[in-house]
PDB file of C-alpha atoms in Angstrom:
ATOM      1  CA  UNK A  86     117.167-112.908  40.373  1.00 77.00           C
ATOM      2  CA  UNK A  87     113.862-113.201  39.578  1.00 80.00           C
ATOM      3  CA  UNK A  88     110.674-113.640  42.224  1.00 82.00           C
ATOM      4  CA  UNK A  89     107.447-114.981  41.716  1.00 83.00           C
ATOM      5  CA  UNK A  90     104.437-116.389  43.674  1.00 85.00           C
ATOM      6  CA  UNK A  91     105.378-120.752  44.005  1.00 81.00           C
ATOM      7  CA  UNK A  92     101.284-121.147  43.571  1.00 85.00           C
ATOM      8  CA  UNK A  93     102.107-124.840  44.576  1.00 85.00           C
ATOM      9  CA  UNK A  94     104.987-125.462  42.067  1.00 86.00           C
ATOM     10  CA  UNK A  95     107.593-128.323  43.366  1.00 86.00           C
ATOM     11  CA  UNK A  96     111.166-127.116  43.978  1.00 85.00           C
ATOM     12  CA  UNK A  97     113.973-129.475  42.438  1.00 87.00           C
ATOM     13  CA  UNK A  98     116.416-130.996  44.956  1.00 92.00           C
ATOM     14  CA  UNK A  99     119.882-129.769  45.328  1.00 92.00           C
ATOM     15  CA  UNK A 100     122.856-132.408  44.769  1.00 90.00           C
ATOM     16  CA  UNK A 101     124.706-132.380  48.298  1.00 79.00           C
ATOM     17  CA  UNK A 102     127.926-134.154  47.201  1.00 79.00           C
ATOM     18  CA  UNK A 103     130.471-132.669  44.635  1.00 83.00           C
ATOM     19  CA  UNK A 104     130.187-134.436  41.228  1.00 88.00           C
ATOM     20  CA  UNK A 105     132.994-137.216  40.014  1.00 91.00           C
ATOM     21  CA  UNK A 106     134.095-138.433  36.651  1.00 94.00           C
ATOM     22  CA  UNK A 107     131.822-140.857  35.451  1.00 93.00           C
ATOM     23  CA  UNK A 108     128.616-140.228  36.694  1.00 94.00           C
ATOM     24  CA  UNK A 109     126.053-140.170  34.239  1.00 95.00           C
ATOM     25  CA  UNK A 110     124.713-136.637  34.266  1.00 94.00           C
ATOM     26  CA  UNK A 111     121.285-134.849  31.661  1.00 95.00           C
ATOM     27  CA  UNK A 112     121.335-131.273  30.842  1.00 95.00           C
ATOM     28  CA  UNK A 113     118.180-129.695  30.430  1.00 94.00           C
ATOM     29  CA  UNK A 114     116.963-126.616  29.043  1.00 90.00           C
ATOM     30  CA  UNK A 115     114.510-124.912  26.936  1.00 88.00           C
ATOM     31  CA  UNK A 116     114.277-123.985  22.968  1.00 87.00           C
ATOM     32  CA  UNK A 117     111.494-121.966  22.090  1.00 87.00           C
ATOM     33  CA  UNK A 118     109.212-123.047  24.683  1.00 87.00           C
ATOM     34  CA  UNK A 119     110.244-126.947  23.942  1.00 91.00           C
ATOM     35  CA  UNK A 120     111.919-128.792  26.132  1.00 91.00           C
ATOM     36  CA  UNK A 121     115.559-130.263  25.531  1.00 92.00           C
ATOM     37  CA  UNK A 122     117.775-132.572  26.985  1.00 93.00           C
ATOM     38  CA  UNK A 123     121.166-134.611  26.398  1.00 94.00           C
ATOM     39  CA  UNK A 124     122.492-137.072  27.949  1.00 95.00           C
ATOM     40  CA  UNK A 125     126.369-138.160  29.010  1.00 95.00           C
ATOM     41  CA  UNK A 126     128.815-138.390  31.635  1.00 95.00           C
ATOM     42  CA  UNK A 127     131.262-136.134  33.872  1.00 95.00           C
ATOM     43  CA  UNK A 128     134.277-136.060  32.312  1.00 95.00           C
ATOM     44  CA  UNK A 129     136.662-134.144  34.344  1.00 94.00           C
ATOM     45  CA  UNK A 130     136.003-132.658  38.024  1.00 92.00           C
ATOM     46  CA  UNK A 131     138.919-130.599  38.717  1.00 90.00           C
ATOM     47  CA  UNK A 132     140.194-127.969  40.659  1.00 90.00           C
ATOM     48  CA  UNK A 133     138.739-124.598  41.161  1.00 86.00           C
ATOM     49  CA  UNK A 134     139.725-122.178  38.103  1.00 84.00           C
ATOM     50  CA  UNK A 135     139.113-118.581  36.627  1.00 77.00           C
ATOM     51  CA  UNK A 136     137.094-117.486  33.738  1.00 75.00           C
ATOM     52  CA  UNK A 137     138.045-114.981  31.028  1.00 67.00           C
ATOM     53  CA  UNK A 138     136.800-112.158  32.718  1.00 66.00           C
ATOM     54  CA  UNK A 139     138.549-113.556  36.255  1.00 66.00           C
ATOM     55  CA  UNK A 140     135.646-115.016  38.155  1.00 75.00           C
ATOM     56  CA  UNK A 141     136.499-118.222  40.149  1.00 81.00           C
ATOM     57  CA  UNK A 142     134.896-121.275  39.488  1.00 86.00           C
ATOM     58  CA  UNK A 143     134.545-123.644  42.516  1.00 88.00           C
ATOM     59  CA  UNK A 144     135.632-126.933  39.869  1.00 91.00           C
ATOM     60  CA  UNK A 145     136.248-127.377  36.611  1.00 92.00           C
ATOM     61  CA  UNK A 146     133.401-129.731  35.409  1.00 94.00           C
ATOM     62  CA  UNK A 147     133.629-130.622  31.859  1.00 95.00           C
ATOM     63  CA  UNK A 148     131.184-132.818  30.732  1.00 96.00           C
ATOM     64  CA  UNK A 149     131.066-135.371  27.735  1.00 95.00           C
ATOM     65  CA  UNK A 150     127.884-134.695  25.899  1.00 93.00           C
ATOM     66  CA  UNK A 151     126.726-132.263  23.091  1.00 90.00           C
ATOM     67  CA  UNK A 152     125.069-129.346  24.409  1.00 89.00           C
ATOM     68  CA  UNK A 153     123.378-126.990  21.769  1.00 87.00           C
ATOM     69  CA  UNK A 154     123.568-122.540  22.389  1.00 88.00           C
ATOM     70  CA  UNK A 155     120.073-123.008  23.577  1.00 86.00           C
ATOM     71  CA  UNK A 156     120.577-125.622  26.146  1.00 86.00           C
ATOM     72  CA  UNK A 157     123.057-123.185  28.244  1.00 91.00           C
ATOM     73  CA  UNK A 158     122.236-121.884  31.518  1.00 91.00           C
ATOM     74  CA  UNK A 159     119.699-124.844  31.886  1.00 93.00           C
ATOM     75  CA  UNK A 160     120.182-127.904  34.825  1.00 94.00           C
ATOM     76  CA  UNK A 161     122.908-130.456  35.397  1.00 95.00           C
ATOM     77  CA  UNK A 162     120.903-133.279  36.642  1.00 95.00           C
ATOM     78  CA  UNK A 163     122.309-136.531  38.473  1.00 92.00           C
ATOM     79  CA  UNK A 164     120.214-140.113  37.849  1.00 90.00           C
ATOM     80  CA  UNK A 165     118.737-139.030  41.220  1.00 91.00           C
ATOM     81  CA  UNK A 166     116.809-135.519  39.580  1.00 91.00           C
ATOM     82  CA  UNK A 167     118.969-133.640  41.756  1.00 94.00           C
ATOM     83  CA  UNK A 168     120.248-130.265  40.334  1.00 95.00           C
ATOM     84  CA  UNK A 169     124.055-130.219  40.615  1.00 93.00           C
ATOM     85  CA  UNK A 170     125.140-127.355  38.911  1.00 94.00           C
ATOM     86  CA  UNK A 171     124.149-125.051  35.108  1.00 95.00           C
ATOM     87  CA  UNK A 172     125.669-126.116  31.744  1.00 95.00           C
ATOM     88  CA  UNK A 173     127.559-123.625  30.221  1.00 93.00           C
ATOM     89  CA  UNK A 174     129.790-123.264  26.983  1.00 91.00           C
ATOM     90  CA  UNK A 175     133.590-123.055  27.398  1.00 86.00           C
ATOM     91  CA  UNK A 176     136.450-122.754  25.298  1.00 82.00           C
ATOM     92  CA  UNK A 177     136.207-124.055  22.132  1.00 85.00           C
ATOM     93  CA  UNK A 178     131.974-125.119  22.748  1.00 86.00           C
ATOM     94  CA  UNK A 179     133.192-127.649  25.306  1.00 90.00           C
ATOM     95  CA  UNK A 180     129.813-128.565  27.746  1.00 94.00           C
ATOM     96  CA  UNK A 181     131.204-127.151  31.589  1.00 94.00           C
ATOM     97  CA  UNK A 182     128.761-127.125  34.288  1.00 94.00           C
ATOM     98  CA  UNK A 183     128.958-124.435  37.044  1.00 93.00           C
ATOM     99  CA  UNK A 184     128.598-126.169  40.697  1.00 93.00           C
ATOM    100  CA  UNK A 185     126.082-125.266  43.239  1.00 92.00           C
ATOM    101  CA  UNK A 186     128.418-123.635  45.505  1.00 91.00           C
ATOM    102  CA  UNK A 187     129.274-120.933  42.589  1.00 90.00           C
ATOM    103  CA  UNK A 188     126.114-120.277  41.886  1.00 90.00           C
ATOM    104  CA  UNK A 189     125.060-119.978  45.752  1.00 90.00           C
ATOM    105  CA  UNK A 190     128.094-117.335  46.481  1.00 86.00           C
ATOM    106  CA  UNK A 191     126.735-115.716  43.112  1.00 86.00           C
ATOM    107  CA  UNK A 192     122.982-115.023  44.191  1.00 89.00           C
ATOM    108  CA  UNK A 193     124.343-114.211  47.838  1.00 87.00           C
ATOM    109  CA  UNK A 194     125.913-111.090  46.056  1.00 80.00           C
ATOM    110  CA  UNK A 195     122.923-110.485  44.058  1.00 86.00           C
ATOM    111  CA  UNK A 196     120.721-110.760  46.680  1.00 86.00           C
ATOM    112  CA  UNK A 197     122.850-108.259  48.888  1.00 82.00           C
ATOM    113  CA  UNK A 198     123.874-105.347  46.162  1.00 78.00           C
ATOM    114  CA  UNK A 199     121.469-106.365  43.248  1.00 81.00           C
ATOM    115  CA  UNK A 200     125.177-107.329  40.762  1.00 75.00           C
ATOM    116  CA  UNK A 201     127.743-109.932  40.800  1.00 76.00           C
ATOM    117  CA  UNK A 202     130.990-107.229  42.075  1.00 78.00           C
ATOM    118  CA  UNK A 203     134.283-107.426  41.502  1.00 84.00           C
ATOM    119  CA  UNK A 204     137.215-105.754  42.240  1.00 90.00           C
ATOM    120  CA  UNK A 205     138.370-102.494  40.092  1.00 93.00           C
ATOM    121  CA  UNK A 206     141.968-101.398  39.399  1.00 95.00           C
ATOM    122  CA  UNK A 207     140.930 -99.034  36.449  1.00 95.00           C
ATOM    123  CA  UNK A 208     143.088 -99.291  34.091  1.00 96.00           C
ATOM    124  CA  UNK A 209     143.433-101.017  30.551  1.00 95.00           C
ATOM    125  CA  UNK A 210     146.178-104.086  30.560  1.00 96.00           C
ATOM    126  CA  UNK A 211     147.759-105.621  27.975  1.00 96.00           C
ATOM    127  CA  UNK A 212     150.675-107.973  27.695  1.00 94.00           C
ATOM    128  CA  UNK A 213     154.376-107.289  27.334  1.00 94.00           C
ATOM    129  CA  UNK A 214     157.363-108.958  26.721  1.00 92.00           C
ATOM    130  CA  UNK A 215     160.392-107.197  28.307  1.00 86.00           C
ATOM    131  CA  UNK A 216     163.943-107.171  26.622  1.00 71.00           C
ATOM    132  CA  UNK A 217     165.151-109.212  29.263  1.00 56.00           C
ATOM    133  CA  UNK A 218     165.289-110.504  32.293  1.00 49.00           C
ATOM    134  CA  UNK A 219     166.954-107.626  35.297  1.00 48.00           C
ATOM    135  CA  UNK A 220     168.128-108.596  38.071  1.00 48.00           C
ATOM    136  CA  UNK A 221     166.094-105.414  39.748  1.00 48.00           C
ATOM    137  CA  UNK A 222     162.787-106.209  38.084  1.00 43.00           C
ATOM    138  CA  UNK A 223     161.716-108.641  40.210  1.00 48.00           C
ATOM    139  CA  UNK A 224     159.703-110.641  40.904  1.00 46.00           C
ATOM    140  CA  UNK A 225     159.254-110.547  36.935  1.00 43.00           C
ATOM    141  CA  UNK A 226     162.364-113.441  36.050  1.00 47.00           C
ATOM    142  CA  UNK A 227     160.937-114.693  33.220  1.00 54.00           C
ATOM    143  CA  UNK A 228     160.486-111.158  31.624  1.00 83.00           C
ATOM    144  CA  UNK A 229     157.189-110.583  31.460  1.00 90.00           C
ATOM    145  CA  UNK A 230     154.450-108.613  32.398  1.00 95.00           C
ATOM    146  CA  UNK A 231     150.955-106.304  31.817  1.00 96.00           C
ATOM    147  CA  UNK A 232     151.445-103.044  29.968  1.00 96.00           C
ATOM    148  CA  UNK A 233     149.075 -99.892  31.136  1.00 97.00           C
ATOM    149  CA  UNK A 234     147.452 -98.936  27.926  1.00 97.00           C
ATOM    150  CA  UNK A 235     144.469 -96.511  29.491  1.00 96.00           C
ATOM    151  CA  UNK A 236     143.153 -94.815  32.817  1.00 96.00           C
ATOM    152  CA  UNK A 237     139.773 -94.530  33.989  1.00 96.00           C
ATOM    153  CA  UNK A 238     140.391 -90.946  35.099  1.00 95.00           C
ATOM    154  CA  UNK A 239     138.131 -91.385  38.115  1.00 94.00           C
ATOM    155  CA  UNK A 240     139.521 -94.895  38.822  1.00 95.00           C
ATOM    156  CA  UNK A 241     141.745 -95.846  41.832  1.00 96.00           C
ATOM    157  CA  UNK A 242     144.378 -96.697  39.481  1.00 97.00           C
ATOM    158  CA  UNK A 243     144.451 -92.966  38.307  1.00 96.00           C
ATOM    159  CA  UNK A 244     144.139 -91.770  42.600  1.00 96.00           C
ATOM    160  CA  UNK A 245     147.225 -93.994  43.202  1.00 97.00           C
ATOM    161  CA  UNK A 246     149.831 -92.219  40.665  1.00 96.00           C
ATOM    162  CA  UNK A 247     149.562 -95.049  37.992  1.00 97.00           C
ATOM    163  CA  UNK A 248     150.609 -94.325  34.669  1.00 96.00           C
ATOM    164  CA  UNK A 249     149.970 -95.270  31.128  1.00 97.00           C
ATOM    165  CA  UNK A 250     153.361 -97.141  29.926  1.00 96.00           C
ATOM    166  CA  UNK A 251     154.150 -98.358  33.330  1.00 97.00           C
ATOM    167  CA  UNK A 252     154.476-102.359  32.889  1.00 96.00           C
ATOM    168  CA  UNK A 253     152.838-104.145  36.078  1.00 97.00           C
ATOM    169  CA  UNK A 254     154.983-107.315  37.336  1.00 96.00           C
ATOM    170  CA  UNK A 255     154.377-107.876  40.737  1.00 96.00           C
ATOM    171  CA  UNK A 256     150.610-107.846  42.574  1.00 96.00           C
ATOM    172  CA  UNK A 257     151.789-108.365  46.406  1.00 96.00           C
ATOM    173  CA  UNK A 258     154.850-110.227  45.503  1.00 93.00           C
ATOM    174  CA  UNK A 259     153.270-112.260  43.415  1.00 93.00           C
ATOM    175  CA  UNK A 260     154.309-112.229  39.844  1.00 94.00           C
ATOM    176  CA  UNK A 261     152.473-111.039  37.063  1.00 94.00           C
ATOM    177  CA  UNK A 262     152.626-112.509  33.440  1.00 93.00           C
ATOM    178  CA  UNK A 263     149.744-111.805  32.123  1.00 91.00           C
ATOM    179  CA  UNK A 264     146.354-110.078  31.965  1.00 92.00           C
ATOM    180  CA  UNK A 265     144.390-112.759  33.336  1.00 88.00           C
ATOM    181  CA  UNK A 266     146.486-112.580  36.686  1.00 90.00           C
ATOM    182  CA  UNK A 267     145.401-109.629  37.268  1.00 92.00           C
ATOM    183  CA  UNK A 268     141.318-110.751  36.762  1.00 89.00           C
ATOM    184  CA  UNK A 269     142.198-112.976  39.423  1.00 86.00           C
ATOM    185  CA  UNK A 270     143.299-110.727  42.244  1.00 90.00           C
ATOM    186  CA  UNK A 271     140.617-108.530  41.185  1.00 90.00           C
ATOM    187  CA  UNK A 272     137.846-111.132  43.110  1.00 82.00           C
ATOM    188  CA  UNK A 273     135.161-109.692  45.397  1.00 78.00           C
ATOM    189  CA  UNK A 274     136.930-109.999  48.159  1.00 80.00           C
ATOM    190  CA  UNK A 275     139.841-107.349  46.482  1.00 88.00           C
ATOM    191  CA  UNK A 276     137.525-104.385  46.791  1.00 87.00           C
ATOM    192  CA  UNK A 277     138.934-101.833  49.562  1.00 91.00           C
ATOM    193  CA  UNK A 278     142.558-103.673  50.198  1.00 94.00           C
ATOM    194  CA  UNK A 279     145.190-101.852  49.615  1.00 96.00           C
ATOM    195  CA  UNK A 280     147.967-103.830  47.045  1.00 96.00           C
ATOM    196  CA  UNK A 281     151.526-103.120  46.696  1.00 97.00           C
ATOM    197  CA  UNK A 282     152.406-103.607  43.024  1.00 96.00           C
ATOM    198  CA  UNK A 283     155.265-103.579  41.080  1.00 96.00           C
ATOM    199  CA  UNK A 284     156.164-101.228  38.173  1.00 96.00           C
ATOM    200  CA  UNK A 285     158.741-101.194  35.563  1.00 95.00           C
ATOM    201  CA  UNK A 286     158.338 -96.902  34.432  1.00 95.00           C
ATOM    202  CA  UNK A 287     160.790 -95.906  32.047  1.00 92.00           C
ATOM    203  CA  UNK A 288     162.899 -98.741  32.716  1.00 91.00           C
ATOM    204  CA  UNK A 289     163.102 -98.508  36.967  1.00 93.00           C
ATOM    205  CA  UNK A 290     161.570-100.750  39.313  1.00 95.00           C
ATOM    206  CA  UNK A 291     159.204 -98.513  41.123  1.00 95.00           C
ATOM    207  CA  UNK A 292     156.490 -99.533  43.813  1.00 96.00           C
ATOM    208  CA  UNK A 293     152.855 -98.432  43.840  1.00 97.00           C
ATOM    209  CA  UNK A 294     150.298 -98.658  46.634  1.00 97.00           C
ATOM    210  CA  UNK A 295     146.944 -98.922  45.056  1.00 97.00           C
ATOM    211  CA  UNK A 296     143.460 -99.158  47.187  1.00 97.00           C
ATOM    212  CA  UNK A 297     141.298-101.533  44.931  1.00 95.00           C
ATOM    213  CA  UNK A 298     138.250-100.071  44.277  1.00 94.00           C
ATOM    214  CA  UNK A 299     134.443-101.680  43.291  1.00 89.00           C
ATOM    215  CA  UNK A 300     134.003-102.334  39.657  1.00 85.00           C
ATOM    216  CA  UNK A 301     131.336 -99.943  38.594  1.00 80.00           C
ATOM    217  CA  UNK A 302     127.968-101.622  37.501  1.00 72.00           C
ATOM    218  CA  UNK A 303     127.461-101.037  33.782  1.00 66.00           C
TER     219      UNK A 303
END
């Protein structure tokens, strides 16, 4: 977050109205002090999703235009001038936008602790295929789940009893394929609940009552 005196500066209007596929949209940004733009449409305006590191995205806006490395984080304008969201790169250089309503839940946070925070399990994932599916192991049917390769040794994964080579495939009932299920329970909201998960340790089904902790700030 950054502050600064407005000395008279105009603020940009705020789109009020989610975008839709086919509006003509300009993302604008800055390259070396020049200014840059490009022009196209919204190509998609989906559902909310999660990024690689688990943070949910209001909508998935992907956008049909060529946006350079140095046009992200800059303005998603509508033919009005109204700001609806930041351009971003995603998978495979595709132009996304964020929407307001991310961003707004995003400087909320920073404006109340200072970082973005996120829940904290402690404990490095990766995934597993089982030998099969057990009629015991469930919820995990299709046989699948997330390995425990580390501990944070201060972590609440570590308080709770978990242990490397325990396989994770259950979060509160819900299933657990991979590592990116787990990102996603791990939201803001996660830190201080207490989760029942479900273990596969040396080949039992074993529950484990973990109180999520606060992912430590970097």
């Amino acid at each position: 977050m950054l502050r600064f005196q407005p000395d008279g500066l105009p603020t940009a209007a705020l789109a009020a109205a989610s975008l839709r596929p086919g509006q003509i949209a300009l993302a604008v940004g800055n390259h070396e002090g020049a200014p840059l733009a490009a022009l196209g449409v919204v190509a998609l305006a989906g559902a909310a999703w999660h990024s690689l590191r688990g943070g949910t995205i209001d909508s998935l806006i992907r956008l049909d235009l060529a946006l350079i490395p140095a046009g992200e984080g800059g303005a998603l304008v509508d033919v009005q001038g109204r700001v609806a969201g930041m351009t971003v790169l995603g998978p495979r250089r595709r132009a996304l936008a964020i929407p307001n309503s991310t961003i707004d839940r995003a400087v909320d946070q920073l404006l109340a602790k200072g970082h973005v925070f996120r829940g904290y399990l402690g404990a490095g994932l990766q995934p597993v295929r089982l030998g099969g599916p057990s009629k015991d192991a469930q919820p995990s049917s299709r046989g699948r789940g997330v390995l425990v390769v580390s501990i944070d040794p201060d972590g609440p994964a570590a308080r709770a009893g978990l242990l490397v080579g325990d396989i994770v495939v259950a979060w509160n009932s819900e299933q657990v394929d991979r590592v990116r299920d787990v990102m996603r329970f791990l939201g803001p909201d996660s830190a201080g609940k207490t989760v029942d998960l479900g273990l596969i340790r040396g080949g039992t089904p074993t529950p484990l009552k973990v109180v999520i902790g606060e992912r430590p700030v970097a």
